[in-house]
Amino acid sequence: MNALVGISLLLLLATSSSAADLRSHPAGANLTTTELIEAMGYTAEIHHVTTEDGYILELHRIPYGISGSDGGVRPVAYLQHCLLCSSSDWIMNDPDKALAYILADAGYDVWMGNYRGNTYSRNHTTLDPDEDLSFWSFSWDEMGIIDLPAMIDYVLEFTGQPDLYYVGFSMGTTTYYAMLSEKPEYNSKLRVGINLGPAAYMEHMKGPLTLIAPYSDDFDTLMTLLGKGEFLPSRDVTDEWVEKYCDDEMISAEICYNVLFLIAGPDSELLNEEYLPVILAHTPAGTSVHTVNHYAQLYVSTNFTKYDYGALGNQNHYGQTTPPAFNLDNVVTPTALFWGANDWLATPEDVARLATELPNVILNYRVPFDMFNHLDFVWAINADELVYNEVLNVLSQY
Ligand SMILES: *[C@@H]1O[C@H](CO)[C@@H](O)[C@H](O)[C@H]1NC(C)=O
Ligand SMILES: *[C@@H]1O[C@H](CO)[C@@H](O)[C@H](O)[C@H]1NC(C)=O
Ligand SMILES: *[C@@H]1O[C@H](CO)[C@@H](O)[C@H](O)[C@H]1NC(C)=O
């Protein structure tokens, strides 16, 4: 922690005794995930994993709950974040409302992955993310097929556990399907898969990503439009999105210019605004243009396929001119789907199709609130009542 942040934290502690005030206060905005966890009185650990292709990934761990200790073996709950997100997603709410704390306090050993290219995993053994465009030549294919298996193997080896409970949110579900389709041997390493906002088919997606979809064929156009390999939309692009997708009263609000909130769609009014300064400081957490483009490609193709490099590129990558489809028949881990009726990215129609194609759906749960949107899965003021109680219930049965 840098000295300035440290001093302002101390001042805050002196003037306010409530840890929750501290964590949601703007001064907490610049703290890392593990610093935020420690500020709440929990134990946090940082671990690193290097992938076979050289990406250095950072994992965050809460080994036990607030009143716990190091003794005893706890089952592992592994949490995997969404597009433009990070491990911080799971902790930016009150401890009795944020899933990572809830699971730690319920007796789980909680691990949170960070995919290549985000705030915590923007590092590589030989490539410099600021200098080498090739650092950014990945999509969520590589996250699902390389990063996720590497992190799961690390966690199982470190803890000595034979398997773990998987919880994925949005891209954390896309990559779950990608991993299990391509590496079905990982089914036996997962006891159950909780899928929050399941994102495989994108045919009915709404919002700004549908605007870039027409360009998804022409990757060069998109690169020019958006900058370089890292996804950093220009002010012009976001101005257009804000005009189109933000309502008139909101238009000057900071939340409107946050690309994650723009993509995820209109606020359900469940967002815990007390945490907004911290949430906005931690998101968007960074990814590649390819990763965002991949979702736009699926909107056009209507199928759940690997990245489309164009006919020639596909020939090089896959030995065929079209991108191969993932084989959902291989996803045999017991899988629980949780979806919201007002979700722009994991729409009810697309989740319904997915549910018919996954071979082992143990629960298909519509969140009982009509306006529930994509980001509510992590930051709704009552996500505990609407979603997490049911998550705990499912976990307890496996
Ligand atoms: C976070 O850090 C940046 C850069 O050091 C600074 O400009 C900003 O004011 C800080 N934000 C808060 C809320 O402290
Ligand atoms: C990247 O990883 C290297 C090797 O582990 C480490 O020395 C360096 O500090 C890391 N850089 C950043 C920005 O985290
Ligand atoms: C989707 O996949 C089906 C079956 O593989 C294929 O027939 C169809 O052409 C694909 N649709 C598009 C738009 O690529």
Short mmCIF file of C-alpha atoms and ligand atoms in Angstrom, two decimals:
data_model
loop_
_atom_site.label_atom_id
_atom_site.label_comp_id
_atom_site.label_asym_id
_atom_site.label_seq_id
_atom_site.Cartn_x
_atom_site.Cartn_y
_atom_site.Cartn_z
CA MET A 1 0.00 0.00 0.00
CA ASN A 2 1.45 3.41 -0.82
CA ALA A 3 2.10 5.86 1.98
CA LEU A 4 -0.56 8.36 0.98
CA VAL A 5 -3.31 5.78 0.88
CA GLY A 6 -2.02 4.37 4.15
CA ILE A 7 -2.16 7.75 5.83
CA SER A 8 -5.65 8.55 4.59
CA LEU A 9 -6.77 5.15 5.81
CA LEU A 10 -5.37 5.84 9.25
CA LEU A 11 -7.11 9.22 9.31
CA LEU A 12 -10.35 7.54 8.36
CA LEU A 13 -9.91 4.93 11.03
CA ALA A 14 -9.31 7.70 13.56
CA THR A 15 -12.46 9.59 12.59
CA SER A 16 -14.73 6.64 11.96
CA SER A 17 -14.65 3.32 13.71
CA SER A 18 -16.76 1.47 11.14
CA ALA A 19 -14.78 -0.71 8.78
CA ALA A 20 -17.65 -0.70 6.29
CA ASP A 21 -17.45 3.11 6.03
CA LEU A 22 -13.79 2.76 5.23
CA ARG A 23 -14.21 0.17 2.55
CA SER A 24 -16.96 2.03 0.72
CA HIS A 25 -15.34 5.44 1.19
CA PRO A 26 -13.65 7.03 -1.83
CA ALA A 27 -10.29 6.72 -0.05
CA GLY A 28 -10.74 2.95 -0.28
CA ALA A 29 -11.08 3.24 -4.05
CA ASN A 30 -7.39 2.86 -4.74
CA LEU A 31 -6.91 -0.17 -2.55
CA THR A 32 -6.28 -3.52 -4.22
CA THR A 33 -8.57 -6.50 -3.73
CA THR A 34 -6.44 -7.97 -0.96
CA GLU A 35 -6.02 -4.58 0.77
CA LEU A 36 -9.79 -4.13 0.74
CA ILE A 37 -10.25 -7.62 2.21
CA GLU A 38 -7.73 -6.90 4.96
CA ALA A 39 -9.36 -3.53 5.68
CA MET A 40 -12.52 -5.51 6.47
CA GLY A 41 -10.66 -7.62 9.01
CA TYR A 42 -10.34 -10.79 6.92
CA THR A 43 -7.13 -12.60 6.03
CA ALA A 44 -6.08 -12.32 2.37
CA GLU A 45 -3.37 -14.00 0.32
CA ILE A 46 -1.83 -13.33 -3.10
CA HIS A 47 -0.69 -16.21 -5.33
CA HIS A 48 0.83 -16.23 -8.82
CA VAL A 49 0.49 -18.75 -11.63
CA THR A 50 2.44 -18.67 -14.89
CA THR A 51 0.59 -20.17 -17.86
CA GLU A 52 2.19 -22.38 -20.51
CA ASP A 53 2.23 -19.35 -22.84
CA GLY A 54 3.88 -17.03 -20.32
CA TYR A 55 1.04 -14.98 -18.82
CA ILE A 56 1.52 -14.27 -15.11
CA LEU A 57 -1.85 -14.51 -13.39
CA GLU A 58 -2.67 -13.31 -9.89
CA LEU A 59 -5.03 -15.24 -7.62
CA HIS A 60 -6.56 -13.86 -4.43
CA ARG A 61 -7.55 -16.02 -1.48
CA ILE A 62 -9.63 -15.63 1.66
CA PRO A 63 -8.62 -18.85 3.45
CA TYR A 64 -11.21 -18.65 6.24
CA GLY A 65 -14.00 -16.49 7.64
CA ILE A 66 -13.88 -13.53 9.99
CA SER A 67 -14.02 -15.66 13.14
CA GLY A 68 -12.05 -18.55 11.66
CA SER A 69 -8.46 -19.69 11.92
CA ASP A 70 -5.97 -21.63 9.95
CA GLY A 71 -6.89 -25.02 11.41
CA GLY A 72 -9.00 -27.61 9.62
CA VAL A 73 -9.54 -28.48 5.99
CA ARG A 74 -12.10 -26.38 4.16
CA PRO A 75 -13.66 -27.17 0.81
CA VAL A 76 -12.51 -24.79 -1.93
CA ALA A 77 -14.93 -22.32 -3.52
CA TYR A 78 -13.34 -20.91 -6.67
CA LEU A 79 -14.86 -17.65 -8.03
CA GLN A 80 -14.28 -16.43 -11.60
CA HIS A 81 -15.07 -12.87 -12.73
CA CYS A 82 -16.91 -11.29 -15.68
CA LEU A 83 -15.82 -9.36 -18.78
CA LEU A 84 -13.87 -6.17 -17.86
CA CYS A 85 -13.89 -7.35 -14.24
CA SER A 86 -11.51 -8.73 -11.62
CA SER A 87 -11.40 -10.51 -8.27
CA SER A 88 -12.64 -7.25 -6.72
CA ASP A 89 -16.14 -7.95 -8.08
CA TRP A 90 -16.78 -10.41 -5.30
CA ILE A 91 -15.99 -8.16 -2.33
CA MET A 92 -17.42 -4.71 -3.09
CA ASN A 93 -20.43 -4.96 -0.83
CA ASP A 94 -21.09 -5.42 2.89
CA PRO A 95 -19.57 -8.69 4.21
CA ASP A 96 -23.00 -10.21 4.74
CA LYS A 97 -23.90 -9.35 1.12
CA ALA A 98 -20.73 -10.01 -0.91
CA LEU A 99 -20.37 -13.61 -2.06
CA ALA A 100 -16.66 -14.06 -1.24
CA TYR A 101 -17.17 -13.08 2.42
CA ILE A 102 -20.40 -15.07 2.69
CA LEU A 103 -18.62 -18.21 1.45
CA ALA A 104 -15.59 -17.66 3.70
CA ASP A 105 -17.88 -17.20 6.72
CA ALA A 106 -19.82 -20.34 5.70
CA GLY A 107 -16.63 -22.42 5.99
CA TYR A 108 -15.22 -22.37 2.46
CA ASP A 109 -11.64 -21.68 1.43
CA VAL A 110 -12.30 -18.92 -1.12
CA TRP A 111 -10.10 -18.39 -4.19
CA MET A 112 -10.66 -15.72 -6.84
CA GLY A 113 -9.00 -15.95 -10.26
CA ASN A 114 -7.88 -13.06 -12.49
CA TYR A 115 -7.73 -13.62 -16.24
CA ARG A 116 -4.89 -12.45 -18.49
CA GLY A 117 -5.01 -8.75 -19.33
CA ASN A 118 -6.94 -7.47 -16.29
CA THR A 119 -5.62 -5.16 -13.57
CA TYR A 120 -3.95 -7.98 -11.64
CA SER A 121 -2.84 -10.20 -14.52
CA ARG A 122 -1.35 -7.61 -16.85
CA ASN A 123 2.04 -9.26 -16.92
CA HIS A 124 4.00 -11.82 -18.93
CA THR A 125 7.38 -13.52 -18.76
CA THR A 126 8.57 -11.94 -22.05
CA LEU A 127 5.88 -9.64 -23.48
CA ASP A 128 5.29 -6.07 -22.28
CA PRO A 129 1.57 -5.18 -22.32
CA ASP A 130 2.43 -1.53 -23.06
CA GLU A 131 4.83 -2.28 -25.92
CA ASP A 132 3.95 -5.62 -27.49
CA LEU A 133 0.69 -5.82 -29.40
CA SER A 134 0.98 -9.61 -29.32
CA PHE A 135 0.44 -9.55 -25.53
CA TRP A 136 -3.18 -8.68 -26.39
CA SER A 137 -3.77 -11.27 -29.09
CA PHE A 138 -6.09 -13.42 -27.02
CA SER A 139 -9.81 -13.77 -26.44
CA TRP A 140 -11.75 -15.72 -23.83
CA ASP A 141 -10.78 -18.90 -25.72
CA GLU A 142 -7.34 -18.67 -24.11
CA MET A 143 -8.83 -17.76 -20.71
CA GLY A 144 -11.05 -20.86 -20.76
CA ILE A 145 -8.61 -23.28 -22.34
CA ILE A 146 -5.31 -22.11 -20.77
CA ASP A 147 -5.81 -19.72 -17.80
CA LEU A 148 -8.68 -21.46 -16.04
CA PRO A 149 -7.14 -24.97 -16.04
CA ALA A 150 -3.81 -23.48 -14.87
CA MET A 151 -5.46 -21.66 -11.95
CA ILE A 152 -7.63 -24.64 -10.97
CA ASP A 153 -4.61 -26.97 -11.02
CA TYR A 154 -2.63 -24.54 -8.87
CA VAL A 155 -5.42 -24.24 -6.30
CA LEU A 156 -5.96 -28.01 -6.07
CA GLU A 157 -2.27 -28.66 -5.72
CA PHE A 158 -1.75 -25.91 -3.13
CA THR A 159 -4.71 -26.99 -0.99
CA GLY A 160 -4.30 -30.73 -1.50
CA GLN A 161 -8.01 -30.97 -2.39
CA PRO A 162 -9.21 -33.39 -5.10
CA ASP A 163 -11.86 -31.02 -6.45
CA LEU A 164 -13.54 -27.65 -5.90
CA TYR A 165 -16.83 -25.77 -6.08
CA TYR A 166 -16.89 -23.52 -9.14
CA VAL A 167 -18.77 -20.21 -9.24
CA GLY A 168 -18.57 -18.25 -12.50
CA PHE A 169 -20.19 -14.95 -13.35
CA SER A 170 -20.79 -14.01 -17.02
CA MET A 171 -17.40 -14.48 -18.75
CA GLY A 172 -16.63 -16.76 -15.81
CA THR A 173 -19.40 -18.99 -17.23
CA THR A 174 -18.37 -18.62 -20.90
CA THR A 175 -14.90 -19.85 -19.97
CA TYR A 176 -16.35 -22.68 -17.84
CA TYR A 177 -18.13 -24.03 -20.94
CA ALA A 178 -15.03 -23.45 -23.09
CA MET A 179 -12.75 -25.29 -20.66
CA LEU A 180 -15.05 -28.27 -20.13
CA SER A 181 -15.79 -28.57 -23.87
CA GLU A 182 -12.12 -28.59 -24.81
CA LYS A 183 -10.66 -30.29 -21.73
CA PRO A 184 -13.40 -32.60 -20.44
CA GLU A 185 -10.98 -34.17 -17.95
CA TYR A 186 -11.61 -31.03 -15.83
CA ASN A 187 -15.19 -32.17 -15.14
CA SER A 188 -13.85 -34.48 -12.44
CA LYS A 189 -12.09 -31.54 -10.74
CA LEU A 190 -15.37 -29.63 -10.25
CA ARG A 191 -18.02 -30.81 -7.80
CA VAL A 192 -20.62 -28.45 -9.16
CA GLY A 193 -20.73 -25.36 -11.40
CA ILE A 194 -22.73 -22.32 -10.29
CA ASN A 195 -23.35 -20.14 -13.38
CA LEU A 196 -24.47 -16.55 -12.63
CA GLY A 197 -25.62 -14.74 -15.80
CA PRO A 198 -24.75 -17.67 -18.11
CA ALA A 199 -23.18 -16.36 -21.34
CA ALA A 200 -22.71 -18.82 -24.22
CA TYR A 201 -25.28 -17.92 -26.86
CA MET A 202 -25.42 -14.17 -27.53
CA GLU A 203 -28.06 -14.04 -30.27
CA HIS A 204 -30.50 -11.91 -28.21
CA MET A 205 -27.93 -9.63 -26.58
CA LYS A 206 -28.86 -5.94 -26.31
CA GLY A 207 -26.82 -2.75 -25.92
CA PRO A 208 -23.51 -1.31 -27.17
CA LEU A 209 -21.87 -4.61 -28.06
CA THR A 210 -24.48 -5.07 -30.78
CA LEU A 211 -23.20 -1.80 -32.31
CA ILE A 212 -19.70 -3.17 -32.79
CA ALA A 213 -21.03 -6.49 -34.10
CA PRO A 214 -21.25 -5.32 -37.75
CA TYR A 215 -17.49 -4.65 -37.59
CA SER A 216 -16.62 -7.93 -35.96
CA ASP A 217 -15.73 -9.45 -39.34
CA ASP A 218 -13.27 -6.73 -39.99
CA PHE A 219 -10.89 -6.84 -37.10
CA ASP A 220 -8.67 -4.08 -38.49
CA THR A 221 -11.59 -1.68 -38.57
CA LEU A 222 -12.31 -2.46 -34.97
CA MET A 223 -8.69 -2.03 -33.94
CA THR A 224 -8.66 1.38 -35.56
CA LEU A 225 -11.96 2.27 -33.98
CA LEU A 226 -10.92 1.25 -30.50
CA GLY A 227 -7.21 1.94 -30.39
CA LYS A 228 -4.82 -0.98 -29.97
CA GLY A 229 -4.94 -4.53 -28.70
CA GLU A 230 -6.07 -3.47 -25.26
CA PHE A 231 -9.75 -2.60 -24.99
CA LEU A 232 -9.73 1.15 -24.32
CA PRO A 233 -12.74 2.67 -26.06
CA SER A 234 -12.22 6.26 -27.20
CA ARG A 235 -14.28 9.13 -25.88
CA ASP A 236 -16.08 9.32 -29.26
CA VAL A 237 -17.22 5.75 -28.96
CA THR A 238 -18.40 6.13 -25.39
CA ASP A 239 -20.14 9.47 -26.18
CA GLU A 240 -22.15 7.66 -28.83
CA TRP A 241 -23.00 4.84 -26.43
CA VAL A 242 -23.95 7.25 -23.65
CA GLU A 243 -26.25 9.16 -26.00
CA LYS A 244 -27.93 6.00 -27.17
CA TYR A 245 -28.11 3.95 -23.99
CA CYS A 246 -28.19 6.34 -21.03
CA ASP A 247 -31.44 8.03 -20.08
CA ASP A 248 -31.62 11.84 -20.13
CA GLU A 249 -31.55 12.36 -16.38
CA MET A 250 -28.49 10.17 -15.99
CA ILE A 251 -26.46 11.44 -18.92
CA SER A 252 -23.83 13.35 -16.96
CA ALA A 253 -23.47 10.67 -14.30
CA GLU A 254 -20.09 9.03 -13.89
CA ILE A 255 -21.71 5.63 -14.19
CA CYS A 256 -22.76 6.43 -17.79
CA TYR A 257 -19.16 6.82 -18.90
CA ASN A 258 -18.09 3.55 -17.31
CA VAL A 259 -17.94 1.11 -20.19
CA LEU A 260 -18.87 -1.89 -18.05
CA PHE A 261 -22.09 -0.25 -16.87
CA LEU A 262 -22.87 0.89 -20.43
CA ILE A 263 -22.48 -2.64 -21.77
CA ALA A 264 -24.51 -4.18 -18.95
CA GLY A 265 -27.53 -1.96 -19.48
CA PRO A 266 -29.96 0.06 -17.42
CA ASP A 267 -29.65 0.09 -13.67
CA SER A 268 -32.23 -2.01 -11.85
CA GLU A 269 -31.98 0.39 -8.89
CA LEU A 270 -30.66 -2.44 -6.75
CA LEU A 271 -27.04 -1.27 -7.01
CA ASN A 272 -25.53 -0.59 -3.60
CA GLU A 273 -24.59 3.04 -4.26
CA GLU A 274 -22.60 3.29 -1.07
CA TYR A 275 -19.94 1.23 -2.86
CA LEU A 276 -20.08 3.08 -6.17
CA PRO A 277 -16.79 5.02 -5.69
CA VAL A 278 -14.96 1.75 -5.08
CA ILE A 279 -16.76 -0.12 -7.87
CA LEU A 280 -16.04 2.63 -10.42
CA ALA A 281 -12.37 2.70 -9.38
CA HIS A 282 -12.06 -1.06 -9.93
CA THR A 283 -13.98 -1.35 -13.20
CA PRO A 284 -13.49 -1.67 -16.09
CA ALA A 285 -10.54 -3.84 -15.10
CA GLY A 286 -9.12 -4.31 -18.60
CA THR A 287 -9.08 -6.91 -21.32
CA SER A 288 -8.19 -7.29 -24.99
CA VAL A 289 -10.16 -5.99 -27.98
CA HIS A 290 -10.43 -9.62 -29.18
CA THR A 291 -12.20 -10.62 -25.96
CA VAL A 292 -14.94 -8.00 -26.37
CA ASN A 293 -15.11 -8.63 -30.11
CA HIS A 294 -15.61 -12.34 -29.52
CA TYR A 295 -18.97 -11.66 -27.85
CA ALA A 296 -19.96 -9.39 -30.75
CA GLN A 297 -19.06 -12.22 -33.16
CA LEU A 298 -21.40 -14.60 -31.33
CA TYR A 299 -24.24 -12.09 -31.61
CA VAL A 300 -23.82 -12.22 -35.40
CA SER A 301 -23.11 -15.95 -35.75
CA THR A 302 -25.80 -17.04 -33.23
CA ASN A 303 -23.58 -20.02 -32.37
CA PHE A 304 -21.18 -20.73 -29.50
CA THR A 305 -17.85 -20.90 -31.32
CA LYS A 306 -14.17 -20.14 -30.95
CA TYR A 307 -12.75 -16.79 -32.07
CA ASP A 308 -13.33 -15.99 -35.74
CA TYR A 309 -10.03 -14.86 -37.30
CA GLY A 310 -11.51 -14.64 -40.82
CA ALA A 311 -11.27 -17.42 -43.41
CA LEU A 312 -7.47 -17.33 -43.78
CA GLY A 313 -6.75 -16.90 -40.07
CA ASN A 314 -9.21 -19.66 -39.22
CA GLN A 315 -7.42 -21.95 -41.65
CA ASN A 316 -4.16 -21.24 -39.81
CA HIS A 317 -5.64 -21.62 -36.33
CA TYR A 318 -8.13 -24.42 -36.81
CA GLY A 319 -7.39 -26.01 -40.19
CA GLN A 320 -10.82 -24.94 -41.45
CA THR A 321 -12.28 -21.67 -42.75
CA THR A 322 -14.94 -21.26 -40.03
CA PRO A 323 -14.40 -21.21 -36.25
CA PRO A 324 -15.27 -24.57 -34.64
CA ALA A 325 -18.25 -24.74 -32.27
CA PHE A 326 -17.69 -25.72 -28.65
CA ASN A 327 -19.13 -29.09 -27.76
CA LEU A 328 -21.51 -28.51 -24.85
CA ASP A 329 -22.15 -32.28 -24.60
CA ASN A 330 -18.80 -32.43 -22.81
CA VAL A 331 -19.97 -30.14 -19.98
CA VAL A 332 -21.13 -32.94 -17.68
CA THR A 333 -20.40 -31.26 -14.33
CA PRO A 334 -23.68 -30.70 -12.43
CA THR A 335 -24.53 -27.13 -13.47
CA ALA A 336 -26.87 -24.59 -11.85
CA LEU A 337 -28.03 -21.68 -14.03
CA PHE A 338 -29.03 -18.37 -12.42
CA TRP A 339 -30.47 -15.70 -14.73
CA GLY A 340 -32.19 -12.33 -14.55
CA ALA A 341 -35.24 -11.32 -16.59
CA ASN A 342 -33.75 -7.87 -17.38
CA ASP A 343 -30.23 -9.05 -18.27
CA TRP A 344 -28.91 -7.53 -21.54
CA LEU A 345 -25.98 -9.92 -21.87
CA ALA A 346 -27.33 -13.23 -20.61
CA THR A 347 -30.84 -12.85 -21.97
CA PRO A 348 -33.68 -15.19 -20.94
CA GLU A 349 -34.00 -16.45 -24.55
CA ASP A 350 -30.32 -17.33 -24.89
CA VAL A 351 -30.16 -18.93 -21.44
CA ALA A 352 -33.22 -21.04 -22.32
CA ARG A 353 -31.42 -22.38 -25.41
CA LEU A 354 -28.29 -23.10 -23.38
CA ALA A 355 -30.35 -24.92 -20.74
CA THR A 356 -31.70 -27.33 -23.37
CA GLU A 357 -28.20 -28.09 -24.69
CA LEU A 358 -26.26 -28.58 -21.44
CA PRO A 359 -26.46 -32.26 -20.48
CA ASN A 360 -26.51 -31.90 -16.67
CA VAL A 361 -28.54 -28.87 -15.55
CA ILE A 362 -29.47 -29.38 -11.90
CA LEU A 363 -31.19 -26.01 -11.44
CA ASN A 364 -32.57 -23.38 -13.82
CA TYR A 365 -33.24 -20.44 -11.51
CA ARG A 366 -34.90 -17.20 -12.57
CA VAL A 367 -33.97 -14.53 -10.04
CA PRO A 368 -37.29 -13.51 -8.46
CA PHE A 369 -37.09 -9.79 -9.33
CA ASP A 370 -38.25 -8.57 -12.75
CA MET A 371 -35.71 -5.75 -13.17
CA PHE A 372 -32.69 -7.84 -12.12
CA ASN A 373 -29.82 -6.97 -14.50
CA HIS A 374 -26.38 -8.37 -15.26
CA LEU A 375 -24.31 -6.54 -12.66
CA ASP A 376 -26.87 -7.17 -9.92
CA PHE A 377 -25.38 -10.66 -9.59
CA VAL A 378 -22.43 -9.09 -7.80
CA TRP A 379 -23.47 -5.63 -6.58
CA ALA A 380 -27.20 -5.68 -5.84
CA ILE A 381 -28.00 -4.49 -2.35
CA ASN A 382 -29.99 -7.71 -1.80
CA ALA A 383 -28.04 -10.21 -3.94
CA ASP A 384 -27.74 -12.31 -0.77
CA GLU A 385 -31.51 -12.81 -0.54
CA LEU A 386 -32.22 -12.98 -4.25
CA VAL A 387 -29.31 -15.22 -5.31
CA TYR A 388 -26.66 -16.26 -2.80
CA ASN A 389 -28.96 -18.10 -0.36
CA GLU A 390 -29.89 -20.39 -3.23
CA VAL A 391 -26.20 -20.70 -4.23
CA LEU A 392 -25.33 -21.86 -0.69
CA ASN A 393 -28.24 -24.28 -0.82
CA VAL A 394 -26.97 -25.86 -4.05
CA LEU A 395 -23.37 -26.06 -2.78
CA SER A 396 -24.51 -27.81 0.40
CA GLN A 397 -26.00 -30.64 -1.69
CA TYR A 398 -22.76 -31.56 -3.51
C1 LIG B 1 -6.60 7.29 -6.69
O1 LIG B 1 -5.25 7.48 -7.16
C2 LIG B 1 -5.16 8.40 -8.22
C3 LIG B 1 -3.73 8.38 -8.73
O2 LIG B 1 -2.82 8.27 -7.66
C4 LIG B 1 -5.61 9.76 -7.74
O3 LIG B 1 -5.54 10.70 -8.79
C5 LIG B 1 -7.05 9.65 -7.25
O4 LIG B 1 -7.47 10.91 -6.70
C6 LIG B 1 -7.18 8.57 -6.19
N1 LIG B 1 -8.59 8.41 -5.89
C7 LIG B 1 -9.07 8.44 -4.67
C8 LIG B 1 -10.53 8.34 -4.55
O5 LIG B 1 -8.36 8.54 -3.67
C1 LIG B 2 5.77 -9.11 -13.66
O1 LIG B 2 6.32 -10.35 -13.28
C2 LIG B 2 7.69 -10.28 -12.98
C3 LIG B 2 8.20 -11.70 -12.80
O2 LIG B 2 7.46 -12.36 -11.80
C4 LIG B 2 7.89 -9.40 -11.74
O3 LIG B 2 9.25 -9.31 -11.44
C5 LIG B 2 7.31 -8.01 -12.04
O4 LIG B 2 7.38 -7.22 -10.89
C6 LIG B 2 5.88 -8.12 -12.52
N1 LIG B 2 5.43 -6.81 -12.97
C7 LIG B 2 4.28 -6.28 -12.58
C8 LIG B 2 3.96 -4.96 -13.17
O5 LIG B 2 3.55 -6.83 -11.78
C1 LIG B 3 -24.58 -22.23 -36.59
O1 LIG B 3 -24.25 -23.60 -36.51
C2 LIG B 3 -25.05 -24.41 -37.34
C3 LIG B 3 -24.72 -25.86 -37.05
O2 LIG B 3 -23.33 -26.05 -36.97
C4 LIG B 3 -24.75 -24.04 -38.79
O3 LIG B 3 -25.52 -24.83 -39.66
C5 LIG B 3 -25.09 -22.56 -38.99
O4 LIG B 3 -24.72 -22.18 -40.29
C6 LIG B 3 -24.38 -21.69 -38.00
N1 LIG B 3 -24.91 -20.35 -38.10
C7 LIG B 3 -24.15 -19.32 -38.46
C8 LIG B 3 -24.88 -18.02 -38.61
O5 LIG B 3 -22.95 -19.41 -38.66
#
